[in-house]
mmCIF file of C-alpha atoms and ligand atoms in Angstrom:
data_model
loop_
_atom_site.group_PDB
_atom_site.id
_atom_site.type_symbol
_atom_site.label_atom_id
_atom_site.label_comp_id
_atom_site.label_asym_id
_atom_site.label_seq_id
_atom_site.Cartn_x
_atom_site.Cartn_y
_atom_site.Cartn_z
ATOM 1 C CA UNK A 271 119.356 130.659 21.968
ATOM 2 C CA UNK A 272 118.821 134.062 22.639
ATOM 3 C CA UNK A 273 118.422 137.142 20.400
ATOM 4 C CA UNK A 274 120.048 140.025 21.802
ATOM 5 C CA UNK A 275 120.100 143.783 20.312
ATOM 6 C CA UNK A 276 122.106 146.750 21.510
ATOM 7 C CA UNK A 277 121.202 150.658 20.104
ATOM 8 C CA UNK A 278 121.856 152.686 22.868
ATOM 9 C CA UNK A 279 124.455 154.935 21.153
ATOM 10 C CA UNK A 280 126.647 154.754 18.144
ATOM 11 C CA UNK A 281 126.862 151.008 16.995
ATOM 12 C CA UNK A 282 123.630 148.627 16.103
ATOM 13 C CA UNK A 283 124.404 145.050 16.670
ATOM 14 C CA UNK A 284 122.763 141.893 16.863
ATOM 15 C CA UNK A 285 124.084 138.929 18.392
ATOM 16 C CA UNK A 286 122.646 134.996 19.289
ATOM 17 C CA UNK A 287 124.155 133.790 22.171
ATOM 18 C CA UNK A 288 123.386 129.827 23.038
ATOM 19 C CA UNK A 289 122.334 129.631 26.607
ATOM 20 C CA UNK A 290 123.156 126.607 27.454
ATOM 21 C CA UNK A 291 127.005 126.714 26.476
ATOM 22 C CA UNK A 292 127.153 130.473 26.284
ATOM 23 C CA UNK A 293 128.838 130.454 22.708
ATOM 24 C CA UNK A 294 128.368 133.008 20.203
ATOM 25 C CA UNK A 295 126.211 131.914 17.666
ATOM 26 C CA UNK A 296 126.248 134.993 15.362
ATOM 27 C CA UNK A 297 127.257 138.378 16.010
ATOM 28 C CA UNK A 298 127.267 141.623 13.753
ATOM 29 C CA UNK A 299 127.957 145.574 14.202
ATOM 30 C CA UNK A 300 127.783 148.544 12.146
ATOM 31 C CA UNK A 301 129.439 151.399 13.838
ATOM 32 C CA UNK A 302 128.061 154.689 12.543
ATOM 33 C CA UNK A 303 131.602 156.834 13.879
ATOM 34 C CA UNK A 304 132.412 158.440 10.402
ATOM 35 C CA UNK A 305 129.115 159.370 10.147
ATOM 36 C CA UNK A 306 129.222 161.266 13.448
ATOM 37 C CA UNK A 307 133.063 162.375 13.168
ATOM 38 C CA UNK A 308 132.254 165.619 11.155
ATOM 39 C CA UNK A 309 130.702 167.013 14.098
ATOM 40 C CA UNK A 310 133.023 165.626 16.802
ATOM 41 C CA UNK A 311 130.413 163.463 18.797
ATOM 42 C CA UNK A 312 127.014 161.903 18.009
ATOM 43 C CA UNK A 313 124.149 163.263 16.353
ATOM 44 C CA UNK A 314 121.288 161.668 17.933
ATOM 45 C CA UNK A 315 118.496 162.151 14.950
ATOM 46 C CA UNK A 316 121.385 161.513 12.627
ATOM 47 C CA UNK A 317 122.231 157.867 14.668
ATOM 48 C CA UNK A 318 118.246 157.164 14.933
ATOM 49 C CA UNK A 319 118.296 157.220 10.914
ATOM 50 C CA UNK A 320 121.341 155.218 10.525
ATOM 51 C CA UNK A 321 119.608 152.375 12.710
ATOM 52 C CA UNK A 322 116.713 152.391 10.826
ATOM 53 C CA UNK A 323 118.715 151.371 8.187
ATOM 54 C CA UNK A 324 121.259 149.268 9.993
ATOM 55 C CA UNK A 325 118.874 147.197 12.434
ATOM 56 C CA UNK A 326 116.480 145.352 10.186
ATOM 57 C CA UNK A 327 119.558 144.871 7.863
ATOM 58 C CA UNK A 328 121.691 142.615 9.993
ATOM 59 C CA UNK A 329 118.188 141.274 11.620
ATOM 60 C CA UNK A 330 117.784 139.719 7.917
ATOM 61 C CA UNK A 331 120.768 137.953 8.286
ATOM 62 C CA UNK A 332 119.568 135.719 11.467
ATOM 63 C CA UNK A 333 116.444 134.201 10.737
ATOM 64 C CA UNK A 334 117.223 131.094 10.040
ATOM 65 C CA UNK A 335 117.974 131.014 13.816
ATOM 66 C CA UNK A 336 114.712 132.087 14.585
ATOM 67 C CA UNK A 337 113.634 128.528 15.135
ATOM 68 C CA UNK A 338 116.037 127.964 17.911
ATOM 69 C CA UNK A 339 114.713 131.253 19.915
ATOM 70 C CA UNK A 340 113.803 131.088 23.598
ATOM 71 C CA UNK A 341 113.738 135.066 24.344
ATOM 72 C CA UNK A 342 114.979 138.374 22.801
ATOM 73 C CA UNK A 343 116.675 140.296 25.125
ATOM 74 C CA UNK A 344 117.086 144.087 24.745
ATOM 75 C CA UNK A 345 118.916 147.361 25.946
ATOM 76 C CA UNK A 346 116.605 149.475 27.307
ATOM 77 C CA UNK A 347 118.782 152.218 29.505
ATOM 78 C CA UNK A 348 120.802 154.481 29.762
ATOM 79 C CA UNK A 349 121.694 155.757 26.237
ATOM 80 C CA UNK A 350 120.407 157.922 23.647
ATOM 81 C CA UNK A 351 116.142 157.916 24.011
ATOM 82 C CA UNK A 352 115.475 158.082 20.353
ATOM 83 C CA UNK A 353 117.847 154.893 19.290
ATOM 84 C CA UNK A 354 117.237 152.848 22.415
ATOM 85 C CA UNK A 355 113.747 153.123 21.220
ATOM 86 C CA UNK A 356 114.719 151.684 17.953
ATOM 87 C CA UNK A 357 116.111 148.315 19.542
ATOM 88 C CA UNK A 358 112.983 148.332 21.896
ATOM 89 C CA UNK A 359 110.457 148.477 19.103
ATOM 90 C CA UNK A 360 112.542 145.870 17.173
ATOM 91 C CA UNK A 361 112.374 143.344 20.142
ATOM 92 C CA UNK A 362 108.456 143.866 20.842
ATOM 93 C CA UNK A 363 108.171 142.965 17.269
ATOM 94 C CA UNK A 364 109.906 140.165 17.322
ATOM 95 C CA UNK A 365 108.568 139.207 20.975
ATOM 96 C CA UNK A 366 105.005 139.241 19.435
ATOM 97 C CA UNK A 367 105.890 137.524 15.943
ATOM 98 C CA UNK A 368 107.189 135.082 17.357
ATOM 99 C CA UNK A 369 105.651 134.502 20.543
ATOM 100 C CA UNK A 370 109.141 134.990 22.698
ATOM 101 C CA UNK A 371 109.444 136.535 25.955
ATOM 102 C CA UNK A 372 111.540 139.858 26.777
ATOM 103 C CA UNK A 373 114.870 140.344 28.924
ATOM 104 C CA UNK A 374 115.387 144.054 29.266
ATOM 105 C CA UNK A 375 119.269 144.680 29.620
ATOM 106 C CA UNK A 376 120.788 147.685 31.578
ATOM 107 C CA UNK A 377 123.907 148.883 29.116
ATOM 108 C CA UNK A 378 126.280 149.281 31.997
ATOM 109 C CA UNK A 379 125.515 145.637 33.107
ATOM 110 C CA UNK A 380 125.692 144.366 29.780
ATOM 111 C CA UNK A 381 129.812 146.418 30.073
ATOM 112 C CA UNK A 382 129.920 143.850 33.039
ATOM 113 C CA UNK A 383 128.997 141.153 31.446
ATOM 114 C CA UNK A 384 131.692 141.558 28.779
ATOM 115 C CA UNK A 385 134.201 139.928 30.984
ATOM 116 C CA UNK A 386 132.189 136.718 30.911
ATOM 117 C CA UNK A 387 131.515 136.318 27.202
ATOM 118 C CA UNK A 388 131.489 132.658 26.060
ATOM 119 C CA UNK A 389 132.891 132.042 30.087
ATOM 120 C CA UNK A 390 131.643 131.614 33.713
ATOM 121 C CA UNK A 391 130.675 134.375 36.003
ATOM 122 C CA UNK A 392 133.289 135.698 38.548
ATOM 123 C CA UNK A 393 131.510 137.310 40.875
ATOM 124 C CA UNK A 394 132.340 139.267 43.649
ATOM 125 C CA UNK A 395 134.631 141.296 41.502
ATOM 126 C CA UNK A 396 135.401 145.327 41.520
ATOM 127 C CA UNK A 397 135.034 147.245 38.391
ATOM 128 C CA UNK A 398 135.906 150.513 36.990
ATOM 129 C CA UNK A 399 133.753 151.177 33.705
ATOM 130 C CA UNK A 400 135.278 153.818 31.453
ATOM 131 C CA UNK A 401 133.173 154.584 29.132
ATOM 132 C CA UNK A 402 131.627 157.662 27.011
ATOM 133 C CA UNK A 403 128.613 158.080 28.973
ATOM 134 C CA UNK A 404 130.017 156.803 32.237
ATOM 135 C CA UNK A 405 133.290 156.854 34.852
ATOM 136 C CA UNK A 406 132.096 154.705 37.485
ATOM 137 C CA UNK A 407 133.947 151.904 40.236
ATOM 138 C CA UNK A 408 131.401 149.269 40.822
ATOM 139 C CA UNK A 409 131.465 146.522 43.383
ATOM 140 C CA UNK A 410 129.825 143.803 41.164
ATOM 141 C CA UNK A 411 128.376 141.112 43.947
ATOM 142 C CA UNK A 412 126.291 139.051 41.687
ATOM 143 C CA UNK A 413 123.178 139.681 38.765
ATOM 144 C CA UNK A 414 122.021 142.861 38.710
ATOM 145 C CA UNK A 415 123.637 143.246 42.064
ATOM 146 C CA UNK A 416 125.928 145.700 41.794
ATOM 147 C CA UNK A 417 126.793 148.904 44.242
ATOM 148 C CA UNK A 418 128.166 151.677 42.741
ATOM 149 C CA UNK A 419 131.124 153.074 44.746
ATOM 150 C CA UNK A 420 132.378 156.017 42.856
ATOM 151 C CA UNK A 421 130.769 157.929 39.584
ATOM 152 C CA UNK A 422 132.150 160.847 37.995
ATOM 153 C CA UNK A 423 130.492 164.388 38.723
ATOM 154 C CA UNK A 424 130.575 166.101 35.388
ATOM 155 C CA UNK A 425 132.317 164.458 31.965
ATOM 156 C CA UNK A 426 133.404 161.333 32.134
ATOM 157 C CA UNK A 427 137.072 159.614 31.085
ATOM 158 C CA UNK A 428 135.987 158.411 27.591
ATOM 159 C CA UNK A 429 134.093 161.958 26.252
ATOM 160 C CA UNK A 430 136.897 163.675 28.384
ATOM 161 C CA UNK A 431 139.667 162.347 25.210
ATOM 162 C CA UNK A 432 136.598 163.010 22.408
ATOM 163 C CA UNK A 433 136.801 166.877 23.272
ATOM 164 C CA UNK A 434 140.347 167.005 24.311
ATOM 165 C CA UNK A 435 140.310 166.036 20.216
ATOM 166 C CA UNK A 436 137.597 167.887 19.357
ATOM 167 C CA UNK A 437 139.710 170.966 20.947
ATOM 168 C CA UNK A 438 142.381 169.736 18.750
ATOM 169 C CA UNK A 439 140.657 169.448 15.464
ATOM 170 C CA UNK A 440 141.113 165.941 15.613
ATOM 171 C CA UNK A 441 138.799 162.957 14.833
ATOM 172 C CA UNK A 442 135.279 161.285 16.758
ATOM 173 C CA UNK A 443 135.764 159.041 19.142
ATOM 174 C CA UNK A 444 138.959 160.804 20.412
ATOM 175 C CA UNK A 445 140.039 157.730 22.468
ATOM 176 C CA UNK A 446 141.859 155.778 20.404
ATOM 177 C CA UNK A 447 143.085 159.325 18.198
ATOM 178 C CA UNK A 448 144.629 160.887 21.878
ATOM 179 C CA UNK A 449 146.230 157.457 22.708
ATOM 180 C CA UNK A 450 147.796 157.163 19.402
ATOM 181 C CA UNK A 451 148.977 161.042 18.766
ATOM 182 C CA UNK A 452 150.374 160.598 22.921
ATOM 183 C CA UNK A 453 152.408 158.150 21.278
ATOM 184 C CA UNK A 454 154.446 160.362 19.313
ATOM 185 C CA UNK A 455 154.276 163.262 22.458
ATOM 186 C CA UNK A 456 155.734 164.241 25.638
ATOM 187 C CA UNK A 457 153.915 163.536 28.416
ATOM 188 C CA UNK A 458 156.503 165.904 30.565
ATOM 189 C CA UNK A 459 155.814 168.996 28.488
ATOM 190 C CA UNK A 460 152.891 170.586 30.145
ATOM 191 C CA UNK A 461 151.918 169.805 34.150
ATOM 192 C CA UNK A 462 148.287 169.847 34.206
ATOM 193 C CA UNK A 463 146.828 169.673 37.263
ATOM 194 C CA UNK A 464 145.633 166.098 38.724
ATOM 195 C CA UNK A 465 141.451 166.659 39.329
ATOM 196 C CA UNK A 466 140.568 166.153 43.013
ATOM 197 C CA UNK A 467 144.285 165.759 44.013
ATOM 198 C CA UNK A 468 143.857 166.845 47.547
ATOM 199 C CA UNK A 469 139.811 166.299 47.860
ATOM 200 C CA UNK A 470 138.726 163.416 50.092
ATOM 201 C CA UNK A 471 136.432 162.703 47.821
ATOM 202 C CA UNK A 472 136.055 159.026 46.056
ATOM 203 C CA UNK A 473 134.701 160.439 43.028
ATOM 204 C CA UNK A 474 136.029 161.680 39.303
ATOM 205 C CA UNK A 475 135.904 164.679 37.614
ATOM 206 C CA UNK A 476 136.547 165.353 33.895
ATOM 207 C CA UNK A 477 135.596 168.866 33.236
ATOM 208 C CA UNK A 478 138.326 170.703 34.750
ATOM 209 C CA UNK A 479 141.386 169.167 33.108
ATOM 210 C CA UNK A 480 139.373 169.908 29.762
ATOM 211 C CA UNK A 481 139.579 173.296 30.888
ATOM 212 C CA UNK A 482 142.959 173.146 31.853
ATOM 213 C CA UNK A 483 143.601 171.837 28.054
ATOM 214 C CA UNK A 484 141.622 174.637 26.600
ATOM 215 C CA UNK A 485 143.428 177.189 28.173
ATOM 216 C CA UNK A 486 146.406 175.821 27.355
ATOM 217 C CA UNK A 487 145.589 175.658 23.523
ATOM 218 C CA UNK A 488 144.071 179.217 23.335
ATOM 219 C CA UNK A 489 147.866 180.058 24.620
ATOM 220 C CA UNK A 490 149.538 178.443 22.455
ATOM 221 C CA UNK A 491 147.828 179.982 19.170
ATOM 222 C CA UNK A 492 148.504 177.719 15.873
ATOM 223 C CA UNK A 493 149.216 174.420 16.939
ATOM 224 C CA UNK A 494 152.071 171.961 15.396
ATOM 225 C CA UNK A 495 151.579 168.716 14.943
ATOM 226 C CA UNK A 496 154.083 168.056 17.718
ATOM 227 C CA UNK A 497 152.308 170.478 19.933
ATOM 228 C CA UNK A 498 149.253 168.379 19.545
ATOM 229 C CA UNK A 499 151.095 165.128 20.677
ATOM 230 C CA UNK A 500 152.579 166.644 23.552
ATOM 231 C CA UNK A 501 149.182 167.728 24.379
ATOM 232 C CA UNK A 502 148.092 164.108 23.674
ATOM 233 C CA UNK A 503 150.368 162.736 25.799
ATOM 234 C CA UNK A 504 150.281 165.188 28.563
ATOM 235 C CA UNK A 505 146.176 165.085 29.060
ATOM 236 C CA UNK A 506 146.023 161.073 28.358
ATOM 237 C CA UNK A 507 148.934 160.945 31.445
ATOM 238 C CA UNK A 508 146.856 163.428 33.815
ATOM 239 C CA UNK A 509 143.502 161.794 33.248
ATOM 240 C CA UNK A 510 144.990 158.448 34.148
ATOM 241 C CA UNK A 511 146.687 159.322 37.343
ATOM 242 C CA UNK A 512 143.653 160.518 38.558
ATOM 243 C CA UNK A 513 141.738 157.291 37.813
ATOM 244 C CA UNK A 514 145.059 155.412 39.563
ATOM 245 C CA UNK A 515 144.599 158.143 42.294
ATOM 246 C CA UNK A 516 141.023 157.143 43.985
ATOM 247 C CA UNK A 517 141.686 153.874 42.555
ATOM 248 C CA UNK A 518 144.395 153.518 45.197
ATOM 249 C CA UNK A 519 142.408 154.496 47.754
ATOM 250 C CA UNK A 520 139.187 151.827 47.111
ATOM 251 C CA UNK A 521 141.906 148.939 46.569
ATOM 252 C CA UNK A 522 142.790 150.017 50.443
ATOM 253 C CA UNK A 523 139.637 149.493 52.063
ATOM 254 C CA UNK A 524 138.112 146.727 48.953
ATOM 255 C CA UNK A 525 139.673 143.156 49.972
ATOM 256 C CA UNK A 526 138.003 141.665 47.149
ATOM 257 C CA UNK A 527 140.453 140.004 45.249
ATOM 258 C CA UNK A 528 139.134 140.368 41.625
ATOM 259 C CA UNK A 529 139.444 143.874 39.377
ATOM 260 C CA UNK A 530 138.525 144.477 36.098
ATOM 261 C CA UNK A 531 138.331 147.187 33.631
ATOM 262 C CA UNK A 532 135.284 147.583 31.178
ATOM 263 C CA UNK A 533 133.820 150.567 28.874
ATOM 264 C CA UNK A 534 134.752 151.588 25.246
ATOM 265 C CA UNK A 535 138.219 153.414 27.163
ATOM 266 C CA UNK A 536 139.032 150.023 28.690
ATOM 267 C CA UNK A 537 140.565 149.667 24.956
ATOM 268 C CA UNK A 538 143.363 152.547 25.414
ATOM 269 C CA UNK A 539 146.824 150.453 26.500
ATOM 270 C CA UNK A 540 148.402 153.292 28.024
ATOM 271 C CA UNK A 541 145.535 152.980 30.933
ATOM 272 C CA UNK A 542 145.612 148.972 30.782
ATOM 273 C CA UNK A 543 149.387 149.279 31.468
ATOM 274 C CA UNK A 544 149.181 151.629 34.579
ATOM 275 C CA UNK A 545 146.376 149.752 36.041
ATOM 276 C CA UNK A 546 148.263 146.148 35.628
ATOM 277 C CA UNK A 547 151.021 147.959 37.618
ATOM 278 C CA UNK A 548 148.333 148.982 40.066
ATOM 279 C CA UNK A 549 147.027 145.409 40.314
ATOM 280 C CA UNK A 550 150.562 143.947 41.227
ATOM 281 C CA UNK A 551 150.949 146.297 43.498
ATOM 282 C CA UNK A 552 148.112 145.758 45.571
ATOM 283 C CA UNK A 553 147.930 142.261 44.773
ATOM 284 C CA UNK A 554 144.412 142.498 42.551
ATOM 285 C CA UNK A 555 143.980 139.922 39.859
ATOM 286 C CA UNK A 556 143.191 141.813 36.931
ATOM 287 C CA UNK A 557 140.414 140.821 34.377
ATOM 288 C CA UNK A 558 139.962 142.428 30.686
ATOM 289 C CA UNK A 559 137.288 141.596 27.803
ATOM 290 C CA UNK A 560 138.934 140.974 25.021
ATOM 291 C CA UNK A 561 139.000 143.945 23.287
ATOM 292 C CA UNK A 562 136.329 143.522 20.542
ATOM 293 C CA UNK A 563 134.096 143.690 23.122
ATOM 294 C CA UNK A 564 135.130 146.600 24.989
ATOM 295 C CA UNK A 565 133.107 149.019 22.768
ATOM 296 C CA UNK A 566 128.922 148.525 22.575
ATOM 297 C CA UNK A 567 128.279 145.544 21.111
ATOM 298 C CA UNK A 568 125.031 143.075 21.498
ATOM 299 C CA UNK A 569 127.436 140.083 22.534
ATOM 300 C CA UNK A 570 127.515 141.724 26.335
ATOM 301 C CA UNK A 571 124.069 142.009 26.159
ATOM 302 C CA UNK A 572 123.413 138.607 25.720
ATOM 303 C CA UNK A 573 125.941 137.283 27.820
ATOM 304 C CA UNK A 574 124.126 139.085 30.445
ATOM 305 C CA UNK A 575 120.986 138.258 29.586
ATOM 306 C CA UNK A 576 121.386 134.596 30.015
ATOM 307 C CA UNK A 577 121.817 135.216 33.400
ATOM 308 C CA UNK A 578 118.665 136.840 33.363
ATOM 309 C CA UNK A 579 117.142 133.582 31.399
ATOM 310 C CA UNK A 580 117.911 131.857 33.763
ATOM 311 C CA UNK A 581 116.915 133.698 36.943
ATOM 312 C CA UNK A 582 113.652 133.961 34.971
ATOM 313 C CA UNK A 583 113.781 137.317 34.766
ATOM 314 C CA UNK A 584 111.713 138.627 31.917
ATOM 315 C CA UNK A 585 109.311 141.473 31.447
ATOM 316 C CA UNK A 586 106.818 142.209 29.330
ATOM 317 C CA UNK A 587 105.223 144.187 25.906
ATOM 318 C CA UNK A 588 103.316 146.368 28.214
ATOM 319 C CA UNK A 589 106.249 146.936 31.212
ATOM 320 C CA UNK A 590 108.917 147.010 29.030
ATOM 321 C CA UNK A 591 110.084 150.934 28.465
ATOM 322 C CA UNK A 592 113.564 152.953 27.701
ATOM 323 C CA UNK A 593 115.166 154.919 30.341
ATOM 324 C CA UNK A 594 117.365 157.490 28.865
ATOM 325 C CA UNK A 595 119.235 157.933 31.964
ATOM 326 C CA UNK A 596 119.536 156.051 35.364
ATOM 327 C CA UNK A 597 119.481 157.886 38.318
HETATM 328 O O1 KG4 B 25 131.569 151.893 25.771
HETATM 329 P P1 KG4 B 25 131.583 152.738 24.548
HETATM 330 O O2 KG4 B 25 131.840 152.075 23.226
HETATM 331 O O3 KG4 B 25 130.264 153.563 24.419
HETATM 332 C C1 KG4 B 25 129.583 154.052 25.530
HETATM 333 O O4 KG4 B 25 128.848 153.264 26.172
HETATM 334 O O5 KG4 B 25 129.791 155.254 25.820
HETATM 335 O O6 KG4 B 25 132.704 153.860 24.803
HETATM 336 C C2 KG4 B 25 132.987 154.862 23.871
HETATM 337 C C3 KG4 B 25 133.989 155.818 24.493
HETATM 338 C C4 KG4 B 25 134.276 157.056 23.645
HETATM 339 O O7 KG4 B 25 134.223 158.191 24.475
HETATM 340 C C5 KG4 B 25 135.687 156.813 23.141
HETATM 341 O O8 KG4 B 25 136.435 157.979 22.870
HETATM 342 C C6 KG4 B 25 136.269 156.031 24.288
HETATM 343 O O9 KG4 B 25 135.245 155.163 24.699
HETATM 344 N N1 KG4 B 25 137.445 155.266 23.856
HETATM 345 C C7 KG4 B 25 138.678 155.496 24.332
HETATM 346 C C8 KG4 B 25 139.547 154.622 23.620
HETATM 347 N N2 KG4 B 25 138.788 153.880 22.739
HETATM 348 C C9 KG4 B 25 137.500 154.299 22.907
HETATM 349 N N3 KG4 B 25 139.131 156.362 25.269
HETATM 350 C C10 KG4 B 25 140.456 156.373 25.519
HETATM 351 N N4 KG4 B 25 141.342 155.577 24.865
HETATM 352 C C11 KG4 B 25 140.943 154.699 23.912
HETATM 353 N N5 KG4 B 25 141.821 153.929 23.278
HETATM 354 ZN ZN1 ZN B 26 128.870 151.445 26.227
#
């Protein structure tokens, strides 16, 4: 089995994974989100405290599968420096306690890998990862073989619907607030602008429509509840169509068969819904995690770091370091 530990934002969790027959053996998260939703994103000394607390608390609850251990694996970039360091610390502890060796997990891969929980690989396969930290289309060829065709240059889709609600007085993470106020709105009532609509650019862009939607509150004044849906409904339909928009234009020159959507924002329905019409339209077959593990959990990280098991990939006390961000 393998021990694998995920603390790169918002949510400590600890998962064993069997590596043989990929099941999960154990898996528990505590999300720190009320904690954070006073201030409308995360606090990073505040989420470094909270996993102080949280780590070594559901770490407790696993030792009795201690015994069965073959390697700890570990996610060591990108995310917040002072809580990936948590996790990191934790696995070097256990690595020398109990004599284990070290798989260092990439979070992004680890958003891969939660397509193939408990499952086979299915590689090649295209990705777009929506997440709060990242807006990116990855072709996904193999193991830590992945090419990164198109990244977002400023915000990206998932922290895009956390200010959009921040703007609103609304709550942390905005995702799944937006989607559910857009419910109740009209997505006709304003026309904001799609980003990059006539650039040839295959890349994203967040900050813009943000704009767009402060501008658009500060004219407005007060704000109804209804006002606030429409808003909702109105951002949530712009920032989609411009994900569908360079979308459309990879799907023309990608033949690879296989799409998939992963990231905390894979969660939001509205953007599942356009992109399965999307799919049959350019005849993509489209995968989804099941959407547990959409948001940061340890269960991706393990999943992925079987592979790494078994491609022997391990690194060491010494090597083994956080990278904030990945250039
Ligand atoms: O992958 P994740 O849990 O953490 C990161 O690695 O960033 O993603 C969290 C992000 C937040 O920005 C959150 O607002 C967004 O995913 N999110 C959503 C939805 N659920 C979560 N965005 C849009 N619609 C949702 N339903
Ligand atoms: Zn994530």
């Amino acid at each position: 089995m393998i021990l694998s530990i995920e603390s790169s934002c918002d949510d400590s969790s600890i998962a064993i994974t069997d590596i043989k027959t990929k099941e999960i053996i154990f898996h528990k998260k505590i999300s720190q989100e009320i904690d954070h939703s006073k201030y409308g994103g995360v606090v990073p000394e505040l989420a470094a405290r909270l996993h102080a607390k949280a780590l070594p608390a559901i770490l407790e609850q696993t030792e009795s599968y201690f015994k069965n251990l073959k390697a700890i694996a570990v996610t060591n970039a990108p995310g917040l420096s002072v809580t990936l360091l948590e996790g990191v610390t934790m696995a070097k502890a256990l690595s020398i306690s109990l004599n284990l060796p070290l798989i260092a997990v990439n979070h992004l891969h680890g958003h891969i890998y939660s397509l193939f929980i408990e499952k086979e690989t299915k590689f090649p396969l295209l990705v777009l990862l929506v997440s709060g930290g990242h807006t990116q289309v990855i072709k996904a060829k193999g193991y830590k073989d992945f090419e990164i065709l198109a990244s977002t240059m400023d915000d990206s889709f998932g922290e895009s619907f956390d200010k959009v609600s921040k703007m609103l007085g609304l709550d942390y993470p905005g995702g799944p607030v937006i989607e559910k106020m857009a419910k109740e709105g009209d997505e006709g009532r304003f026309e904001f602008t799609v980003p990059l609509i006539n650039s040839p650019l295959i890349a994203f862009s967040y900050s813009g429509l943000k704009n767009q939607v402060r501008l658009k509150i500060e004219e407005l004044g007060e704000l109804s509840y209804q006002d606030k849906c429409d808003i909702s409904a109105s951002f949530q339909k712009v920032a989609t169509k411009h994900l569908l928009h360079k979308l459309k234009k990879i799907f023309e020159k990608e033949t690879i068969k296989e799409f998939a959507i992963v990231g905390g924002a894979s969660a939001n329905l509205y953007l599942r819904k356009k992109i399965e019409e999307l799919c049959s339209k350019y005849n993509k077959n489209l995968n989804l995690a099941p959407l547990e593990f959409c948001s940061d959990n340890a269960v991706m990280i393990g999943r992925c770091a079987i592979d790494g098991y078994k491609k022997d990939d391990f690194t060491t006390f010494e090597k083994l370091d956080i990278m904030a961000r990945i250039k």
